[in-house]
Every structure is written in C-alpha cells, then in structure tokens.
Tab-separated table of C-alpha atoms in Angstrom:
chain	number	residue	atom	x	y	z
A	863	MET	CA	-7.155	-8.917	-1.256
A	864	SER	CA	-4.126	-6.690	-1.740
A	865	ILE	CA	-3.829	-3.988	0.932
A	866	ARG	CA	-2.147	-0.837	-0.345
A	867	PRO	CA	-1.645	2.718	0.969
A	868	LEU	CA	-4.416	5.287	0.672
A	869	ALA	CA	-2.279	7.406	-1.684
A	870	TRP	CA	-2.039	4.483	-4.127
A	871	HIS	CA	-5.818	3.989	-4.168
A	872	LEU	CA	-6.464	7.713	-4.635
A	873	ARG	CA	-3.923	8.054	-7.442
A	874	ARG	CA	-5.314	4.983	-9.188
A	875	ALA	CA	-8.928	6.138	-8.930
A	876	LEU	CA	-8.165	9.717	-10.006
A	877	GLY	CA	-5.940	8.522	-12.840
A	878	ALA	CA	-8.682	6.237	-14.134
A	879	VAL	CA	-11.269	9.025	-13.944
A	880	LEU	CA	-9.020	11.508	-15.757
A	881	ALA	CA	-8.130	8.945	-18.426
A	882	VAL	CA	-11.824	8.221	-19.050
A	883	GLN	CA	-12.509	11.956	-19.126
A	884	LEU	CA	-9.776	12.536	-21.720
A	885	VAL	CA	-10.899	9.631	-23.902
A	886	LEU	CA	-14.530	10.756	-23.709
A	887	ALA	CA	-13.594	14.334	-24.570
A	888	MET	CA	-11.558	13.202	-27.573
A	889	ALA	CA	-14.399	10.934	-28.709
A	890	LEU	CA	-16.915	13.782	-28.476
A	891	LEU	CA	-14.485	16.056	-30.326
A	892	ALA	CA	-14.240	13.499	-33.106
A	893	VAL	CA	-17.999	12.907	-33.311
A	894	TRP	CA	-19.167	16.517	-33.020
A	895	VAL	CA	-16.303	18.349	-34.744
A	896	MET	CA	-13.996	16.156	-36.814
A	897	PHE	CA	-16.604	13.968	-38.552
A	898	PRO	CA	-18.925	16.876	-39.500
A	899	LEU	CA	-15.909	18.880	-40.680
A	900	THR	CA	-14.727	15.927	-42.767
A	901	GLU	CA	-18.132	15.434	-44.400
A	902	HIS	CA	-18.502	19.132	-45.113
A	903	ALA	CA	-15.034	19.322	-46.723
A	904	ALA	CA	-15.756	16.166	-48.775
A	905	ARG	CA	-19.042	17.591	-50.098
A	906	ASP	CA	-17.339	20.869	-51.054
A	907	LYS	CA	-14.538	19.020	-52.830
A	908	ALA	CA	-17.021	16.752	-54.650
A	909	ALA	CA	-18.972	19.789	-55.868
A	910	LEU	CA	-15.756	21.406	-57.107
A	911	LEU	CA	-14.694	18.240	-58.964
A	912	VAL	CA	-18.058	17.815	-60.674
A	913	LEU	CA	-18.272	21.488	-61.595
A	914	SER	CA	-14.711	21.476	-62.912
A	915	ALA	CA	-15.292	18.367	-65.047
A	916	GLN	CA	-18.586	19.725	-66.466
A	917	THR	CA	-16.927	23.054	-67.240
A	918	TRP	CA	-14.050	21.266	-68.938
A	919	LEU	CA	-16.522	19.381	-71.170
A	920	GLU	CA	-18.355	22.588	-72.105
A	921	LEU	CA	-15.230	24.553	-73.007
A	922	PRO	CA	-13.790	24.545	-76.517
A	923	PRO	CA	-10.743	22.290	-76.797
A	924	PRO	CA	-8.268	25.161	-77.392
A	925	THR	CA	-9.213	26.832	-74.070
A	926	ARG	CA	-9.093	23.725	-71.952
A	927	PRO	CA	-5.308	23.914	-71.179
A	928	ASP	CA	-5.794	27.414	-69.769
A	929	PHE	CA	-8.678	26.163	-67.607
A	930	GLU	CA	-6.535	23.260	-66.336
A	931	TRP	CA	-3.732	25.698	-65.521
A	932	GLU	CA	-6.150	27.934	-63.580
A	933	LEU	CA	-7.447	24.946	-61.560
A	934	ARG	CA	-3.906	23.924	-60.742
A	935	GLU	CA	-2.792	27.408	-59.686
A	936	ARG	CA	-5.878	28.600	-57.832
A	937	HIS	CA	-7.236	25.383	-56.339
A	938	GLY	CA	-4.223	23.035	-56.338
A	939	LEU	CA	-6.272	20.644	-58.516
A	940	ILE	CA	-4.849	18.673	-61.433
A	941	LEU	CA	-7.737	17.594	-63.672
A	942	GLU	CA	-7.217	15.271	-66.647
A	943	ALA	CA	-9.629	13.639	-69.021
A	944	ALA	CA	-7.860	10.293	-69.149
A	945	VAL	CA	-8.543	6.601	-69.059
A	946	TRP	CA	-9.371	4.961	-65.748
A	947	PRO	CA	-6.049	4.471	-63.870
A	948	GLU	CA	-4.917	0.910	-63.276
A	949	GLY	CA	-3.970	-0.342	-59.844
A	950	LEU	CA	-5.602	2.495	-57.923
A	951	THR	CA	-5.954	1.234	-54.347
A	952	PRO	CA	-8.989	2.652	-52.515
A	953	ALA	CA	-8.145	4.659	-49.399
A	954	TRP	CA	-10.236	3.851	-46.333
A	955	MET	CA	-9.446	6.883	-44.193
A	956	PRO	CA	-12.421	9.042	-43.107
A	957	TYR	CA	-11.934	11.865	-45.604
A	958	PRO	CA	-11.334	9.687	-48.743
A	959	SER	CA	-14.343	7.552	-47.817
A	960	ALA	CA	-16.543	10.609	-47.303
A	961	LEU	CA	-15.316	12.123	-50.600
A	962	GLN	CA	-16.020	8.891	-52.483
A	963	HIS	CA	-19.532	8.720	-51.047
A	964	ALA	CA	-20.315	12.405	-51.812
A	965	LEU	CA	-18.909	12.209	-55.351
A	966	ALA	CA	-20.816	8.999	-56.110
A	967	GLU	CA	-24.064	10.690	-55.026
A	968	ARG	CA	-23.415	13.624	-57.378
A	969	THR	CA	-22.271	11.635	-60.434
A	970	GLY	CA	-24.351	8.491	-60.042
A	971	SER	CA	-21.406	6.460	-61.336
A	972	PRO	CA	-18.516	4.467	-59.770
A	973	VAL	CA	-15.876	6.530	-57.972
A	974	THR	CA	-12.483	5.484	-56.615
A	975	VAL	CA	-10.430	7.608	-54.225
A	976	GLY	CA	-6.906	6.329	-53.698
A	977	GLY	CA	-3.447	7.329	-52.587
A	978	GLN	CA	-1.566	7.229	-55.873
A	979	GLY	CA	0.736	10.107	-56.569
A	980	ALA	CA	3.103	12.145	-54.441
A	981	LEU	CA	3.205	11.816	-50.683
A	982	GLY	CA	0.153	13.458	-49.082
A	983	GLN	CA	-1.825	13.553	-52.342
A	984	LEU	CA	-5.099	11.901	-53.297
A	985	THR	CA	-6.079	10.562	-56.714
A	986	VAL	CA	-9.778	10.512	-57.635
A	987	ALA	CA	-11.169	8.599	-60.630
A	988	PHE	CA	-14.797	9.390	-61.615
A	989	MET	CA	-17.135	9.577	-64.620
A	990	ILE	CA	-18.985	12.630	-65.941
A	991	GLU	CA	-21.412	12.162	-68.874
A	992	GLY	CA	-19.763	8.830	-69.597
A	993	ARG	CA	-16.278	10.251	-69.826
A	994	PRO	CA	-13.593	9.260	-67.283
A	995	PHE	CA	-11.701	11.935	-65.354
A	996	VAL	CA	-8.719	11.742	-63.023
A	997	ALA	CA	-8.142	14.467	-60.435
A	998	ARG	CA	-5.140	14.833	-58.180
A	999	PHE	CA	-4.844	17.206	-55.230
A	1000	ALA	CA	-3.227	17.455	-51.825
A	1001	ALA	CA	-5.110	15.856	-48.963
A	1002	PRO	CA	-6.764	18.646	-46.935
A	1003	ARG	CA	-5.543	19.477	-43.434
A	1004	LEU	CA	-8.791	19.114	-41.537
A	1005	LEU	CA	-7.227	19.628	-38.130
A	1006	GLY	CA	-7.261	23.372	-38.242
A	1007	GLY	CA	-5.881	25.785	-35.679
A	1008	GLN	CA	-9.111	26.003	-33.665
A	1009	VAL	CA	-9.551	22.250	-33.466
A	1010	ALA	CA	-5.878	21.759	-32.550
A	1011	ALA	CA	-6.188	24.451	-29.864
A	1012	LEU	CA	-9.279	22.733	-28.448
A	1013	ALA	CA	-7.511	19.374	-28.319
A	1014	LEU	CA	-4.471	20.997	-26.681
A	1015	VAL	CA	-6.713	22.659	-24.074
A	1016	LEU	CA	-8.304	19.328	-23.258
A	1017	LEU	CA	-4.916	17.673	-22.874
A	1018	LEU	CA	-3.459	20.469	-20.739
A	1019	SER	CA	-6.566	20.617	-18.526
A	1020	THR	CA	-6.333	16.880	-17.925
A	1021	VAL	CA	-2.647	17.137	-17.009
A	1022	LEU	CA	-3.403	20.101	-14.709
A	1023	ALA	CA	-6.237	18.148	-13.061
A	1024	ALA	CA	-3.897	15.175	-12.559
A	1025	LEU	CA	-1.265	17.388	-10.911
A	1026	MET	CA	-3.917	18.985	-8.711
A	1027	ALA	CA	-5.228	15.544	-7.739
A	1028	LEU	CA	-1.714	14.404	-6.803
A	1029	TRP	CA	-1.213	17.535	-4.706
A	1030	LEU	CA	-4.528	17.057	-2.901
A	1031	THR	CA	-3.729	13.385	-2.337
A	1032	ARG	CA	-0.403	14.297	-0.794
A	1033	ARG	CA	-2.025	16.949	1.425
A	1034	LEU	CA	-4.490	14.352	2.688
A	1035	THR	CA	-2.114	11.442	3.165
A	1036	ARG	CA	0.800	13.337	4.771
A	1037	PRO	CA	-1.018	14.021	8.083
A	1038	LEU	CA	-2.437	10.492	8.061
A	1039	GLU	CA	1.076	9.085	7.679
A	1040	ALA	CA	2.214	11.287	10.582
A	1041	MET	CA	-0.663	9.948	12.701
A	1042	THR	CA	0.243	6.370	11.835
A	1043	ALA	CA	3.905	6.906	12.748
A	1044	MET	CA	2.971	8.628	16.019
A	1045	ALA	CA	0.482	5.877	16.897
A	1046	ALA	CA	3.268	3.325	16.381
A	1047	ARG	CA	5.477	5.321	18.793
A	1048	TRP	CA	2.673	5.443	21.342
A	1049	GLU	CA	2.199	1.694	20.983
A	1050	ARG	CA	5.877	1.208	21.878
A	1051	GLY	CA	5.375	3.404	24.923
A	1052	GLU	CA	7.394	6.322	23.547
A	1053	ALA	CA	6.353	9.898	24.194
A	1054	GLY	CA	5.546	12.193	21.307
A	1055	GLN	CA	3.337	15.101	20.310
A	1056	LEU	CA	1.060	14.818	17.311
A	1057	GLU	CA	1.160	18.027	15.264
A	1058	VAL	CA	-1.953	18.579	13.140
A	1059	GLU	CA	-2.544	22.288	13.792
A	1060	ASP	CA	-0.985	23.247	10.448
A	1061	CYS	CA	-3.473	21.076	8.536
A	1062	ASP	CA	-6.495	22.996	7.208
A	1063	ILE	CA	-8.601	19.863	6.601
A	1064	ARG	CA	-11.240	19.866	9.331
A	1065	GLU	CA	-11.786	16.105	9.468
A	1066	VAL	CA	-8.059	15.407	9.698
A	1067	ARG	CA	-7.609	17.928	12.503
A	1068	GLU	CA	-10.572	16.484	14.394
A	1069	LEU	CA	-9.191	12.963	13.977
A	1070	GLY	CA	-5.782	14.078	15.263
A	1071	ALA	CA	-7.385	15.806	18.264
A	1072	ARG	CA	-9.380	12.662	19.066
A	1073	LEU	CA	-6.235	10.528	18.857
A	1074	VAL	CA	-4.388	12.852	21.218
A	1075	THR	CA	-7.301	12.795	23.665
A	1076	MET	CA	-7.509	8.991	23.535
A	1077	GLN	CA	-3.753	8.647	24.038
A	1078	GLN	CA	-3.817	10.963	27.039
A	1079	ALA	CA	-6.770	9.092	28.534
A	1080	GLN	CA	-4.990	5.774	27.973
A	1081	ARG	CA	-1.855	7.046	29.709
A	1082	ARG	CA	-3.904	8.253	32.658
A	1083	MET	CA	-5.609	4.861	32.906
A	1084	GLU	CA	-2.263	3.051	32.750
A	1085	GLN	CA	-0.792	5.300	35.420
A	1086	GLU	CA	-3.847	4.829	37.632
A	1087	ARG	CA	-3.698	1.053	37.107
A	1088	ALA	CA	-0.003	0.923	37.941
A	1089	THR	CA	-0.543	3.102	41.011
A	1090	LEU	CA	-3.469	0.955	42.128
A	1091	LEU	CA	-1.577	-2.313	41.718
A	1092	ALA	CA	1.531	-0.864	43.344
A	1093	GLY	CA	-0.556	0.149	46.326
A	1094	ILE	CA	-2.241	-3.236	46.480
A	1095	SER	CA	1.146	-4.937	46.202
A	1096	HIS	CA	2.554	-2.854	49.018
A	1097	ASP	CA	-0.516	-3.360	51.221
A	1098	LEU	CA	-0.518	-7.135	50.600
A	1099	ARG	CA	3.193	-7.681	51.019
A	1100	THR	CA	3.261	-6.064	54.451
A	1101	PRO	CA	0.808	-8.575	56.039
A	1102	LEU	CA	2.434	-11.381	54.044
A	1103	ALA	CA	5.777	-10.462	55.588
A	1104	ARG	CA	4.210	-10.463	59.069
A	1105	LEU	CA	2.528	-13.783	58.324
A	1106	ARG	CA	5.796	-15.346	57.220
A	1107	LEU	CA	7.533	-14.018	60.334
A	1108	ALA	CA	4.803	-15.570	62.458
A	1109	LEU	CA	5.218	-18.874	60.605
A	1110	GLU	CA	8.944	-18.832	61.230
A	1111	MET	CA	8.192	-18.527	64.952
A	1112	LEU	CA	5.907	-21.580	65.086
A	1113	PRO	CA	7.080	-24.510	67.215
A	1114	ALA	CA	9.422	-27.010	65.567
A	1115	ALA	CA	6.784	-29.726	65.887
A	1116	ALA	CA	4.806	-28.089	63.157
A	1117	ASP	CA	7.747	-27.946	60.697
A	1118	GLU	CA	6.009	-29.773	57.838
A	1119	ARG	CA	2.862	-27.685	58.022
A	1120	ARG	CA	4.893	-24.525	58.507
A	1121	GLU	CA	7.036	-25.161	55.419
A	1122	ALA	CA	3.937	-25.714	53.297
A	1123	MET	CA	2.447	-22.454	54.500
A	1124	ILE	CA	5.725	-20.614	53.863
A	1125	ARG	CA	5.746	-21.923	50.276
A	1126	ASP	CA	2.184	-20.656	49.803
A	1127	VAL	CA	3.167	-17.246	51.110
A	1128	GLU	CA	6.158	-17.119	48.732
A	1129	ALA	CA	3.929	-18.137	45.805
A	1130	MET	CA	1.523	-15.319	46.667
A	1131	ASP	CA	4.419	-12.867	46.812
A	1132	ARG	CA	5.680	-13.957	43.378
A	1133	LEU	CA	2.177	-13.667	41.926
A	1134	ILE	CA	1.856	-10.114	43.237
A	1135	GLY	CA	5.241	-9.231	41.711
A	1136	GLN	CA	4.232	-10.659	38.335
A	1137	ALA	CA	0.927	-8.797	38.306
A	1138	LEU	CA	2.777	-5.579	39.064
A	1139	ALA	CA	5.197	-6.237	36.193
A	1140	VAL	CA	2.253	-6.662	33.784
A	1141	ALA	CA	0.655	-3.444	35.014
A	1142	ARG	CA	3.769	-1.321	34.586
A	1143	GLY	CA	4.875	-2.274	31.079
A	1144	GLU	CA	7.242	0.672	30.845
A	1145	PRO	CA	10.052	0.836	28.263
A	1146	LEU	CA	13.522	0.280	29.676
A	1147	PRO	CA	16.616	2.250	28.572
A	1148	LEU	CA	18.460	0.931	25.514
A	1149	GLU	CA	22.067	-0.235	25.594
A	1150	ASP	CA	24.577	-1.566	23.075
A	1151	ALA	CA	24.797	-5.311	23.714
A	1152	ASP	CA	25.784	-8.571	22.026
A	1153	LEU	CA	22.745	-10.806	21.588
A	1154	ALA	CA	24.918	-13.890	21.134
A	1155	GLY	CA	26.654	-13.230	24.461
A	1156	LEU	CA	23.328	-12.579	26.240
A	1157	LEU	CA	21.875	-15.846	24.963
A	1158	GLY	CA	25.042	-17.657	25.937
A	1159	GLU	CA	24.621	-16.456	29.524
A	1160	LEU	CA	21.000	-17.634	29.587
A	1161	VAL	CA	21.705	-21.150	28.308
A	1162	GLU	CA	24.718	-21.396	30.625
A	1163	GLY	CA	22.378	-20.759	33.549
A	1164	TYR	CA	20.221	-23.697	32.481
A	1165	ARG	CA	23.329	-25.854	32.068
A	1166	ARG	CA	24.283	-25.164	35.682
A	1167	GLN	CA	20.826	-26.370	36.647
A	1168	GLY	CA	21.479	-29.650	34.827
A	1169	ARG	CA	19.563	-28.807	31.638
A	1170	THR	CA	21.367	-28.677	28.271
A	1171	VAL	CA	19.923	-26.073	25.880
A	1172	PRO	CA	21.829	-25.922	22.559
A	1173	LEU	CA	22.391	-22.462	21.059
A	1174	ALA	CA	22.727	-21.969	17.297
A	1175	GLY	CA	23.484	-18.783	15.405
A	1176	PRO	CA	26.249	-16.270	14.750
A	1177	ALA	CA	29.040	-15.818	17.274
A	1178	HIS	CA	28.300	-12.097	17.539
A	1179	CYS	CA	25.178	-10.038	16.937
A	1180	PRO	CA	25.562	-6.467	18.227
A	1181	ALA	CA	22.280	-4.603	18.678
A	1182	ARG	CA	20.849	-1.715	20.646
A	1183	ILE	CA	18.406	-3.327	23.070
A	1184	ALA	CA	17.159	-3.271	26.644
A	1185	PRO	CA	19.051	-6.314	28.045
A	1186	GLN	CA	16.974	-6.592	31.202
A	1187	ALA	CA	13.705	-6.714	29.251
A	1188	LEU	CA	15.054	-9.245	26.734
A	1189	ARG	CA	16.384	-11.495	29.526
A	1190	ARG	CA	12.955	-11.454	31.158
A	1191	ILE	CA	11.179	-12.270	27.899
A	1192	LEU	CA	13.551	-15.081	26.915
A	1193	GLY	CA	13.546	-16.418	30.462
A	1194	ASN	CA	9.754	-16.751	30.348
A	1195	LEU	CA	9.863	-18.389	26.900
A	1196	LEU	CA	12.602	-20.800	27.987
A	1197	ASP	CA	10.808	-21.671	31.230
A	1198	ASN	CA	7.675	-22.581	29.250
A	1199	ALA	CA	9.700	-24.636	26.775
A	1200	VAL	CA	11.503	-26.506	29.549
A	1201	ARG	CA	8.253	-27.090	31.440
A	1202	TYR	CA	6.113	-28.276	28.510
A	1203	GLY	CA	8.544	-29.030	25.673
A	1204	GLY	CA	10.128	-32.265	26.829
A	1205	GLU	CA	13.849	-32.890	26.728
A	1206	SER	CA	14.569	-31.280	23.343
A	1207	VAL	CA	14.768	-27.493	23.771
A	1208	GLU	CA	16.911	-25.378	21.448
A	1209	VAL	CA	17.628	-21.670	20.955
A	1210	GLN	CA	18.360	-20.169	17.537
A	1211	LEU	CA	19.610	-16.645	16.849
A	1212	SER	CA	19.446	-14.987	13.434
A	1213	CYS	CA	20.737	-11.526	12.499
A	1214	THR	CA	20.270	-9.471	9.360
A	1215	GLN	CA	21.514	-6.008	8.524
A	1216	ASP	CA	18.643	-4.289	10.315
A	1217	ARG	CA	16.800	-6.949	12.369
A	1218	TRP	CA	17.391	-9.750	14.872
A	1219	ARG	CA	15.263	-12.760	15.826
A	1220	VAL	CA	15.509	-15.319	18.626
A	1221	GLU	CA	13.583	-18.614	18.439
A	1222	VAL	CA	13.013	-21.027	21.323
A	1223	LEU	CA	12.206	-24.459	19.886
A	1224	ASP	CA	10.789	-27.493	21.680
A	1225	ARG	CA	9.256	-30.874	20.874
A	1226	GLY	CA	6.319	-30.699	23.253
A	1227	PRO	CA	2.612	-31.126	22.457
A	1228	GLY	CA	2.494	-27.650	20.916
A	1229	VAL	CA	-0.121	-24.922	21.194
A	1230	PRO	CA	-3.388	-25.140	19.207
A	1231	GLU	CA	-3.565	-22.565	16.439
A	1232	ASP	CA	-6.669	-20.906	17.878
A	1233	MET	CA	-4.870	-20.408	21.217
A	1234	ARG	CA	-1.554	-18.962	19.974
A	1235	GLU	CA	-2.722	-15.392	20.432
A	1236	ALA	CA	-5.086	-15.860	23.379
A	1237	ILE	CA	-2.362	-17.487	25.476
A	1238	PHE	CA	-0.579	-14.120	25.736
A	1239	ALA	CA	-3.485	-12.676	27.745
A	1240	PRO	CA	-3.037	-12.521	31.533
A	1241	PHE	CA	-4.038	-15.644	33.515
A	1242	VAL	CA	-4.741	-17.706	30.371
A	1243	ARG	CA	-3.319	-21.229	30.638
A	1244	LEU	CA	-3.528	-24.331	28.476
A	1245	GLU	CA	-3.309	-26.519	31.573
A	1246	PRO	CA	-6.858	-26.430	33.009
A	1247	SER	CA	-5.941	-26.683	36.689
A	1248	ARG	CA	-4.800	-23.665	38.684
A	1249	ASN	CA	-1.935	-25.609	40.244
A	1250	ALA	CA	1.213	-23.466	40.023
A	1251	ALA	CA	3.373	-26.572	40.075
A	1252	THR	CA	1.890	-27.860	36.808
A	1253	GLY	CA	0.765	-24.797	34.938
A	1254	GLY	CA	2.278	-21.680	36.432
A	1255	SER	CA	0.318	-18.529	37.118
A	1256	GLY	CA	-0.644	-17.713	33.517
A	1257	LEU	CA	1.288	-14.436	33.565
A	1258	GLY	CA	4.641	-15.418	32.028
A	1259	LEU	CA	3.665	-14.890	28.384
A	1260	ALA	CA	1.570	-11.833	29.265
A	1261	ILE	CA	4.652	-10.265	30.846
A	1262	ALA	CA	6.726	-11.202	27.790
A	1263	ARG	CA	4.195	-9.581	25.422
A	1264	GLN	CA	3.942	-6.472	27.606
A	1265	LEU	CA	7.712	-6.011	27.775
A	1266	ALA	CA	8.152	-6.657	24.047
A	1267	ARG	CA	5.435	-4.175	23.131
A	1268	ALA	CA	6.958	-1.530	25.397
A	1269	GLN	CA	10.327	-1.912	23.609
A	1270	GLY	CA	8.829	-2.006	20.103
A	1271	TRP	CA	9.570	-5.717	19.632
A	1272	ARG	CA	7.299	-8.519	18.473
A	1273	VAL	CA	6.767	-11.857	20.209
A	1274	GLY	CA	4.669	-14.824	19.138
A	1275	LEU	CA	4.144	-18.566	18.914
A	1276	ALA	CA	4.183	-20.836	15.864
A	1277	ALA	CA	4.156	-24.534	15.117
A	1278	ARG	CA	7.537	-26.179	14.732
A	1279	GLU	CA	8.131	-28.358	11.714
A	1280	GLY	CA	8.103	-31.986	12.843
A	1281	GLY	CA	6.076	-31.260	15.978
A	1282	GLY	CA	6.391	-28.939	18.931
A	1283	SER	CA	6.348	-25.165	19.266
A	1284	CYS	CA	8.465	-22.230	18.171
A	1285	ALA	CA	8.328	-19.212	20.476
A	1286	TRP	CA	10.022	-16.202	18.949
A	1287	VAL	CA	10.881	-12.586	19.649
A	1288	GLU	CA	12.313	-10.134	17.129
A	1289	GLY	CA	13.174	-6.478	16.827
A	1290	GLU	CA	15.287	-3.891	15.037
A	1291	ARG	CA	19.053	-3.717	15.532
C-alpha cells in the first residue's frame, strides 16, 4: 500500500468527483437538450424539404426557376429535380441521421443524407411522387448561444469548485503539516510552541491544544523521572561510598573477599550512573566536528587496548554534531560488537551532501530479527543470565537510542551480509 500525504488524497478524491460531475452534466446536457434540439431541427428541415419538393411539382415549369431562387435566398436551400447522385456517402453524425429518419418517415421512400458539396454543407437525395430530388444546404448550427452559455457555466463552475477544493485542502493540511513538524522537534527534545490560534477549524484547533497539553505533561513526567532518579542516585551513592570506605579499612587477611565486594560496589555505582543517563536523555549542544577524526580516536583507543578495529570511509567528513553524545553511542555499539562479535569488528563511515552514517560491523551470532527493536529497551538482554561479566547490564543500547533520539539521529541493528550484525547510527550533516 502506497502511503501518500493527506493533500494528495484530498486532491485526488475531489478531482475525481469534479470530473465525474462535469462528465455527468455534459451527458445530461446532451440527452436533455442537444438530442431533442437535433430531432426537432431535423423534423422541421424534413417538412420544409417535402413541402418545397411538392410545391415545385405543382408549379408551372416557367415559374419554377423563380421558386428555386426564392428558396435559395430566403432559406439557403438549393433544390434540384435531378437524377440520384452517384457516390453520395451517408453521414452518420446525429443531425444527418435524424434528418434521414424524419425525411424517410414523411416520404416513405429511400433517403440519403451525405456530405457532398462545399465544406459545412449537406446533400440530401430523396423521392417525391416517384421523382428524385437533390437538396443542398448548410449544416445547421445547433449549439446556439443559450446552450453554449450553459456549457460554459458548467465548465467554469467546475473549475471554480476545483480551485475552492484546493484552497480548502491547503487550509486543512497546512496546520497539520505544522503539527507534524513540531512533533518531530519535540521528539528530538527541542523546545517549540505550536501555533494553531489563527486556524478557524475547530477540530484542528482542538487537536493542536491536545498535542500541546500532552507534550507539556510528557515534559513534566520526564523532569519528575529525572529528578526522582537523580535523588535515588545521590541517596544510593552516599551509602555506597561509605560502604567502600569501610571495605578499604578491612584487615588485610580478608583481601580476596574485600576485593570482590569492592567490585560489586563499583558495578552498582556504574549501574546507577547508566540508569541516570537513560532517564535524562537531554540534547547536548552541537559543535562543528570531523566525523572521520572522531572515529579515528575511538578505534585508536581500542588499538591501545590490544584490539584492532579497521576504519573505512572518507578521510574527512565535517558535520555539526554533539561529539560527546556520538562518542557515547559509538562506544556502546563498539563494546557490544567486541563483546559478542568475535575477532572481526569493523567500522565504516559514509558521507553524502546532507547526511552521514556510521556502521559497526561484526561476525558474531547476530541478533534475531524479532529482537532487533526490543533490544533497545532498558534491561533487555539476549544473554539470559544477569551476569554483568557475560551480558552487561542491558542499558547500553537503551542509552544509545535515548541519546540518538535526543539529538535527532537514528540508530538501529540489521543483519550483515555473510553473517553477523550491523549496528548503525545516522543523522543530518
């Protein structure tokens, strides 16, 4: 199913309705006006032809030329008592057909109406009292001024209705487009005021007011959540710090047990910090940076740790980004790739005129298709155990998605050709 804008659907539907309306109006005009007018004109012309031929037969031969002259001057009719014309092709237009039918009813003999003669003239061959006649006259202009005016009114009214429909469509879709653009800004965490007060469509104004109310409620909930988690983090870290200090003061004989407990305390502290990062999700300030240089610093850090991560892509890719957020996102993606992706981990950078994209490729077992979106939720892990040494905390990808959404970027997972996973993040330059 093709998904198109509302304006396209409205224009298509209204255009189809107006086209059907115009065709129907023209058809009714033809049936109720043009056809009756054609038949009436054909019957009148048939009566004139029969009367003229009968009068010609009744007149003395010396007066017939004067009668023919009078028909030609007053009625534009050339009447001749002549042999049946050869090669007269019957005309199948509505008026010639109606004239042929009406004249045949009056004479009771064969009649042929054709187009021989000058341009725009008709030639009629018929029999009266066994004598052939040929009449020539100009084809009548049945589309009179009134009928032409009616057809013009129909056409102009249809065009006016189409213009009005386009104007109404634009009035309806313009505030909806503004709402869509503002909702996209809100999704990226940007502030903005939705202006719908100048719209006089009640439903649109009510929808805009509901969106503003929902956005304000969502911001209050996010602020309350961040405040709550910040308070919990502060309240938990204080006793954790005291607990670690107490562990440091344990006797040396309990070194092994003390070190294990210290590691647990540090893991709890990291978990609290990650949860707080997910809760905040605030956009960071943008800076002009070189994506190629930023990626080079990241892979160099892994090289110093003894892990080679090849980097492919252009030597320079300037973009306006939040470097701290992108480092955090790519760090989480790279950590997952190194942890689960085996020895082959690569990074690829691509830049176009208006967009950039970074891909982290590995040759690990991959992520099932039905889990590629769910895995970005907090505390969701493919590894079933809750052991941080084997599966992490389940917050790394959630943090990456939260940071990307706050900056207006997109992040996702896909299958890599040949096996493995492709984790990617992209945004506008």
